[in-house]
Tab-separated table of C-alpha atoms and ligand atoms in Angstrom:
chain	number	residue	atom	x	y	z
A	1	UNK	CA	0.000	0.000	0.000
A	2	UNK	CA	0.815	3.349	-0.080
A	3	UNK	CA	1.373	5.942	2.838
A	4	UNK	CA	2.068	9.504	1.629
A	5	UNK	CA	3.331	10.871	5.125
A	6	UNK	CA	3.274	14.774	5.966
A	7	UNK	CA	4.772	15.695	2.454
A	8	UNK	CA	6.039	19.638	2.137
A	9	UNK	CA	6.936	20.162	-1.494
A	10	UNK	CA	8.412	23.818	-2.555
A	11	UNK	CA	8.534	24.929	-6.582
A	12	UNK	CA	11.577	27.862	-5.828
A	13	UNK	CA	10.329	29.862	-2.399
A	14	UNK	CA	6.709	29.046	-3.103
A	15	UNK	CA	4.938	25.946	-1.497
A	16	UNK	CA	2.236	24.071	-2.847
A	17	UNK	CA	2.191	21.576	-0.424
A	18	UNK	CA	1.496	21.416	3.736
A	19	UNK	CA	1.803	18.396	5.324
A	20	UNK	CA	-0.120	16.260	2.961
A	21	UNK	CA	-0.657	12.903	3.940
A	22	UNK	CA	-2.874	10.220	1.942
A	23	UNK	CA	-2.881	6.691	2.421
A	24	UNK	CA	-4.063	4.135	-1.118
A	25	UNK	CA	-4.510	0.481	-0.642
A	26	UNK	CA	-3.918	-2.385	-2.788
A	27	UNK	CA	-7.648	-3.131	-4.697
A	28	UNK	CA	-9.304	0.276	-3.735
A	29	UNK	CA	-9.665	3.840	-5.863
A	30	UNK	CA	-8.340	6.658	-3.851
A	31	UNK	CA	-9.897	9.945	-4.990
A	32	UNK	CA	-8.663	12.969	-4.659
A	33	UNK	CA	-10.451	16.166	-5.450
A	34	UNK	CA	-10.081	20.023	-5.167
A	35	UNK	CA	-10.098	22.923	-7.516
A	36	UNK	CA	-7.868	24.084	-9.798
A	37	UNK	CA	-3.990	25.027	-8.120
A	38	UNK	CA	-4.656	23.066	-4.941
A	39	UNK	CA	-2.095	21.029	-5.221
A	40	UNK	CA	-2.982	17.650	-6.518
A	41	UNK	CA	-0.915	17.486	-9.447
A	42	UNK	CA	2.049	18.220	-7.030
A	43	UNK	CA	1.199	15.299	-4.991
A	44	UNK	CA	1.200	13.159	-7.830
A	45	UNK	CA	4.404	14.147	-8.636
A	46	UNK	CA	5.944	14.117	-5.034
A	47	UNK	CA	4.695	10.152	-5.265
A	48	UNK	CA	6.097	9.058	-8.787
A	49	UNK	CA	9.592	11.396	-8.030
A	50	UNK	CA	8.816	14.086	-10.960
A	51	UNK	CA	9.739	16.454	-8.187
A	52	UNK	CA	11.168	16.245	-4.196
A	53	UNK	CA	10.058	16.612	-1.314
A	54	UNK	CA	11.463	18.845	1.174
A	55	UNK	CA	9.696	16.894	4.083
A	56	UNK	CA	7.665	14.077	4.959
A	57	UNK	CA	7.906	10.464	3.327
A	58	UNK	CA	6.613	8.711	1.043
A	59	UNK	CA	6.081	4.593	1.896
A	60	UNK	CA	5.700	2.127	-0.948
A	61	UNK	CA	4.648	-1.420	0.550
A	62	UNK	CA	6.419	-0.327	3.605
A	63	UNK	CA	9.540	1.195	1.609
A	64	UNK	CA	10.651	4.872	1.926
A	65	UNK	CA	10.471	5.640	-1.571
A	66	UNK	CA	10.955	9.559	-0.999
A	67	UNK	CA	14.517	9.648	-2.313
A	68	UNK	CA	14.169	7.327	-5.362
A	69	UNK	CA	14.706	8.839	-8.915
A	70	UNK	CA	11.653	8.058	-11.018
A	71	UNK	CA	12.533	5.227	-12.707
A	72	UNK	CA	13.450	3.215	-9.769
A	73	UNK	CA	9.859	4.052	-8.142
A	74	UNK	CA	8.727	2.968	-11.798
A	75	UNK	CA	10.649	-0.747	-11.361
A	76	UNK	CA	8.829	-0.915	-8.159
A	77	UNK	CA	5.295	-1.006	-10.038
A	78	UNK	CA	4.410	3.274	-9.707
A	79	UNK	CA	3.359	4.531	-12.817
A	80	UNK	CA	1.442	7.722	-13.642
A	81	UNK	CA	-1.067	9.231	-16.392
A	82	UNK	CA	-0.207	12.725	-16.548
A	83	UNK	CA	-2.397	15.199	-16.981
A	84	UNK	CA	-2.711	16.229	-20.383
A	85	UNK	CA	-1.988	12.604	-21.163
A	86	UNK	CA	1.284	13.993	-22.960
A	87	UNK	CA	1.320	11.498	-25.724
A	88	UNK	CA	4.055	11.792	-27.949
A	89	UNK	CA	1.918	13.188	-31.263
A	90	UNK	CA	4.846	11.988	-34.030
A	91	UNK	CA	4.859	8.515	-32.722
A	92	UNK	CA	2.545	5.758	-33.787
A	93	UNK	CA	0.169	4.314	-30.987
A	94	UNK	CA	2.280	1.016	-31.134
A	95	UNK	CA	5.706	3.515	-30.601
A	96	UNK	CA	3.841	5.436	-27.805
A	97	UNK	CA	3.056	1.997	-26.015
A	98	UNK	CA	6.500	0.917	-26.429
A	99	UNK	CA	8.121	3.702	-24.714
A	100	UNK	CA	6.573	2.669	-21.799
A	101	UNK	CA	9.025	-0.866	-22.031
A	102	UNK	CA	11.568	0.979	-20.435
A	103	UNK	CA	11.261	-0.186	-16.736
A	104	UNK	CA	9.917	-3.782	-18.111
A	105	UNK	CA	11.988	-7.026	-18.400
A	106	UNK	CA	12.938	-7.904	-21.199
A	107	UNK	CA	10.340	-11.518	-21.661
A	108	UNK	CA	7.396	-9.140	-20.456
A	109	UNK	CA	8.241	-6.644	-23.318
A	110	UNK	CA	4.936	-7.182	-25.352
A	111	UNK	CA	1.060	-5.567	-25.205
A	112	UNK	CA	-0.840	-7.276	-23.173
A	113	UNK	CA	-4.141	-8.027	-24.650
A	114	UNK	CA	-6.108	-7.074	-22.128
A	115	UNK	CA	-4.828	-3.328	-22.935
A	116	UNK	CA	-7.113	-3.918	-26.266
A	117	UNK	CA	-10.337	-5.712	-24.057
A	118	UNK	CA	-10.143	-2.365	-22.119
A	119	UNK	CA	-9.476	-0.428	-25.254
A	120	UNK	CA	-10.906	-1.953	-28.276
A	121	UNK	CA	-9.860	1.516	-30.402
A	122	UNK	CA	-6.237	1.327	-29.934
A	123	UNK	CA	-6.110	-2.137	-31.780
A	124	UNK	CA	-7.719	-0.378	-34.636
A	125	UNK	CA	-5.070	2.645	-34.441
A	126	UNK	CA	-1.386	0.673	-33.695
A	127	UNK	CA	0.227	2.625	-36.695
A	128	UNK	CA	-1.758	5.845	-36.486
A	129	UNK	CA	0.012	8.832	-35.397
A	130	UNK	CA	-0.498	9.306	-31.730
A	131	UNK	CA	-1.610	13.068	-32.500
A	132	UNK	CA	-3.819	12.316	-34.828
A	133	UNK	CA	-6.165	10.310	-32.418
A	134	UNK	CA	-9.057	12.238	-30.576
A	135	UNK	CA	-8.490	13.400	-27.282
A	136	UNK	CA	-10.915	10.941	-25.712
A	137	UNK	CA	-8.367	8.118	-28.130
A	138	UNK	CA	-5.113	10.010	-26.565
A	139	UNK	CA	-6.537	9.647	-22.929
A	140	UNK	CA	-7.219	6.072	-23.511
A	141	UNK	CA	-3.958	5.322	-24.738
A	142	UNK	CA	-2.057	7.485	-21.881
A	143	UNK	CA	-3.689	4.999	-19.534
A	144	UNK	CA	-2.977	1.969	-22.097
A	145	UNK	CA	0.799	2.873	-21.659
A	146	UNK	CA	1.265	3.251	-18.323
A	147	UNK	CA	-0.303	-0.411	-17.911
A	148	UNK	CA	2.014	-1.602	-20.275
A	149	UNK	CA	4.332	-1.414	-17.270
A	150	UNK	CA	1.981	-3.677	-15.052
A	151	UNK	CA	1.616	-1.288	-12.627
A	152	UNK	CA	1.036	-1.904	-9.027
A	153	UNK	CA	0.361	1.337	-7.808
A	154	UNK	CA	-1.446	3.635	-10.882
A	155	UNK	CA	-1.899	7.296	-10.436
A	156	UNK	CA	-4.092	9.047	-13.211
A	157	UNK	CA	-4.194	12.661	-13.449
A	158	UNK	CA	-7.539	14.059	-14.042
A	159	UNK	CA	-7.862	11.824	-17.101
A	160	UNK	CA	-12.062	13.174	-17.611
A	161	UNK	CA	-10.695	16.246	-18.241
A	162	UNK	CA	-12.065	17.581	-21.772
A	163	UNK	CA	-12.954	14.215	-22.640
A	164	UNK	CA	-16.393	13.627	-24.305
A	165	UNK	CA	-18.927	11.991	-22.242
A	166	UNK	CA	-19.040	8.430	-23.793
A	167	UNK	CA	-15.313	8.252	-23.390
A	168	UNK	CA	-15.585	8.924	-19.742
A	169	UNK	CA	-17.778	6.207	-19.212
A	170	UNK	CA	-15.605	3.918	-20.702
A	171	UNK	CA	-12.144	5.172	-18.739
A	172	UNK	CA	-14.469	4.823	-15.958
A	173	UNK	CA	-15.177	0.936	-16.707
A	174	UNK	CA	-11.812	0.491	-17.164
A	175	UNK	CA	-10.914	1.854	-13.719
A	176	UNK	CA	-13.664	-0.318	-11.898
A	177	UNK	CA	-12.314	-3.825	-14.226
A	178	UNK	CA	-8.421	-2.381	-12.592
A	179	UNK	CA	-9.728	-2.556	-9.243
A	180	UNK	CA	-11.256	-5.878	-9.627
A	181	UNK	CA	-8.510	-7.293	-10.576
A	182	UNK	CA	-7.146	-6.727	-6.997
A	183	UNK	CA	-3.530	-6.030	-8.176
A	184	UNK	CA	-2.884	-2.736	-8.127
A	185	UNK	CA	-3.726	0.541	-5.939
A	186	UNK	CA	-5.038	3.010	-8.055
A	187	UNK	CA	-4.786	6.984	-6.694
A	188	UNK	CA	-7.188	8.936	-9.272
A	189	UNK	CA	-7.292	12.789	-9.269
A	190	UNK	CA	-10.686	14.069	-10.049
A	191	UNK	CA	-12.736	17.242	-10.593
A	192	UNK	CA	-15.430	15.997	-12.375
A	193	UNK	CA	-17.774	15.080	-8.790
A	194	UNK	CA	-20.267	12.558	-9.686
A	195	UNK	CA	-17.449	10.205	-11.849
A	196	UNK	CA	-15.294	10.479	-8.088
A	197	UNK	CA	-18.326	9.464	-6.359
A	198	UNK	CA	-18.926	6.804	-8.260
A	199	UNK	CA	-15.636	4.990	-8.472
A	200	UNK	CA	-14.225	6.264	-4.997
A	201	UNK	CA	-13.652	3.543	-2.327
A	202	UNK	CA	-12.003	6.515	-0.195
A	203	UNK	CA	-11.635	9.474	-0.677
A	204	UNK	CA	-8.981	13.148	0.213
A	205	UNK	CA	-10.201	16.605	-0.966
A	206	UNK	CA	-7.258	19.408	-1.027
A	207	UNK	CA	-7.521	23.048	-0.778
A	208	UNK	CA	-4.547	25.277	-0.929
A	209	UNK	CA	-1.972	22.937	-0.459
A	210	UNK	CA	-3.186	20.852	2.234
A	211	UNK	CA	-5.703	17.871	2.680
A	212	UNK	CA	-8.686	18.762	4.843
A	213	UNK	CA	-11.185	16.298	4.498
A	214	UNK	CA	-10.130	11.939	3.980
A	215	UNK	CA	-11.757	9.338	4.571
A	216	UNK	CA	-14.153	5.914	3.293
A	217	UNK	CA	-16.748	7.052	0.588
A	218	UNK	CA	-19.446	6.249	3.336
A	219	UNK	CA	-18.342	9.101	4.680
A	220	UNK	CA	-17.753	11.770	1.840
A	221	UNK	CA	-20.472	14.541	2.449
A	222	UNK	CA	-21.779	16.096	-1.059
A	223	UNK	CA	-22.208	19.610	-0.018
A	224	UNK	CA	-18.970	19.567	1.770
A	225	UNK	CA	-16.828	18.036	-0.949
A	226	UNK	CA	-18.503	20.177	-3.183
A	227	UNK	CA	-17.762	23.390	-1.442
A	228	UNK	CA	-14.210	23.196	-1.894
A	229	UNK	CA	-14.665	22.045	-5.133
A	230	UNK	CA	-16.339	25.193	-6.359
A	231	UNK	CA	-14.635	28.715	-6.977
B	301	ATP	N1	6.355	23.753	-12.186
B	301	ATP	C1	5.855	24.674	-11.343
B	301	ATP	N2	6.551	25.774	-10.995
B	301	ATP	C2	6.043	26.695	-10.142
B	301	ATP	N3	4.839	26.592	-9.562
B	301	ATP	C3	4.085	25.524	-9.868
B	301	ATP	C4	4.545	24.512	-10.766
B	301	ATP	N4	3.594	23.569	-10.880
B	301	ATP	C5	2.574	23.962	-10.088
B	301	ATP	N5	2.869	25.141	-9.474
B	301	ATP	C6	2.016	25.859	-8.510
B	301	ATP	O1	1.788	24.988	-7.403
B	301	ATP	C7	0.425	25.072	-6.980
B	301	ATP	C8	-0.216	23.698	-7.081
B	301	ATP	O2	-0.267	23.321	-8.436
B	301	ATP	P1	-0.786	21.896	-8.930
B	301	ATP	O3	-0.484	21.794	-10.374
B	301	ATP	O4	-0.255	20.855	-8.040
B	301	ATP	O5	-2.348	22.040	-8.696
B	301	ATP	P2	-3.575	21.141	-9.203
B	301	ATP	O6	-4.440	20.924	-8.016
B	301	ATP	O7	-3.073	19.961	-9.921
B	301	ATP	O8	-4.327	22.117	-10.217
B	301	ATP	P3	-5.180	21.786	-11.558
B	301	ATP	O9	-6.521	21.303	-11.099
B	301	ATP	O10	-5.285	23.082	-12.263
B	301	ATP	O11	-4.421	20.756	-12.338
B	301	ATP	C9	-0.238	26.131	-7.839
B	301	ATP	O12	-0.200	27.343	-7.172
B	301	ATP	C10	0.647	26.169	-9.073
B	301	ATP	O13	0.622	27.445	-9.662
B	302	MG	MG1	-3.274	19.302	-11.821
């Protein structure tokens, strides 16, 4: 499981994040919501290594994972899906999946096919242009390559976000058929309230840099969360 512990991250002399803790657990969908400049980007990055933290730790199946470059988090099963699914547009779909064989050994270096169960598109698409998909087809494949990895822990970055609505529904089936698979903890940052709801087993909102409500779904209160997820 994962234990974010009391995490202060700086960008130069400005922090974005107080003391954030948030805990994900193998089989479950962590949410976490809050508006725009909170700080949940910066969490995700604190917990794949994109960027330090100044305090706090950050526990990986009981590991201190704080210190570890990215691509040694990545070996131990952490993979993300940024936001803005930053696909790599000159690169075929096959080439963008590929890229994420990096931290894979070498005999697991293939697609699995349940990447194309999840996705049925992408199968159709393996030597289109990865910018010339849609961006509903770009979000789908972000998530397709960081599973190419066989995550253990998956972090996905707002991946609703200008997606159309029939797309959303099916990232969202692909998130519930992840979690009952009971492999992997997935940590899923979230705007959009009612697809959270839905697919949270827990739940953290953020506001300004710090988490102030956590806890089971059972007890996520609309109007609260939605307070301090309105401007
Ligand atoms: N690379 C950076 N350099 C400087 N400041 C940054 C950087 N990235 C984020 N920030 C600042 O840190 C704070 C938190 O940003 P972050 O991206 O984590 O928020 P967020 O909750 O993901 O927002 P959004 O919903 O818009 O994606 C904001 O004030 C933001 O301006
Ligand atoms: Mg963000």
């Amino acid at each position: 499981m994962l234990s974010v512990e009391n995490i202060d991250l700086y960008y130069g002399a400005a922090q974005a994040l107080k003391g954030v803790s948030l805990k994900a657990e193998v089989g479950k969908v962590t949410c976490l919501m809050g508006r725009n400049g909170v700080g949940k980007t910066s969490t995700l990055r604190a917990v794949v290594g994109q960027h330090p933290v100044s305090s706090g730790r950050i526990l990986w199946n009981g590991e201190d994972v704080s210190r570890l470059a990215p691509h040694a988090r990545a070996k131990r099963g952490i993979a993300i899906v940024p936001q803005g699914r930053e696909i790599f547009p000159l690169l075929t779909v096959k080439e963008n999946l590929e890229t994420g064989y990096a931290c894979v050994p070498r005999k697991d270096r293939k697609i699995p096919e349940t990447i194309f169960e999840l996705f049925p598109v992408l199968k159709s698409m393996l030597s289109r242009r990865g910018g010339d998909l849609s961006g509903g087809q770009q979000q789908q494949l972000a998530i397709a390559r960081a599973l190419i990895t066989r995550p253990k822990l998956l972090v996905l970055d707002e991946p609703t976000e200008g997606i159309q609505p029939s797309i959303i529904k099916d990232i969202g089936r692909a998130i519930e058929w992840l979690r009952e698979q009971g492999e992997m903890a997935i940590v899923l940052v979230e705007q959009y309230f009612e697809f959270a709801r839905d697919l949270a087993d827990d739940f953290a909102v953020m506001d300004r840099g710090e988490v102030v409500m956590a806890g089971a779904r059972a007890d996520l209160e609309e109007t609260r969360v939605r307070q301090h997820l309105t401007v």
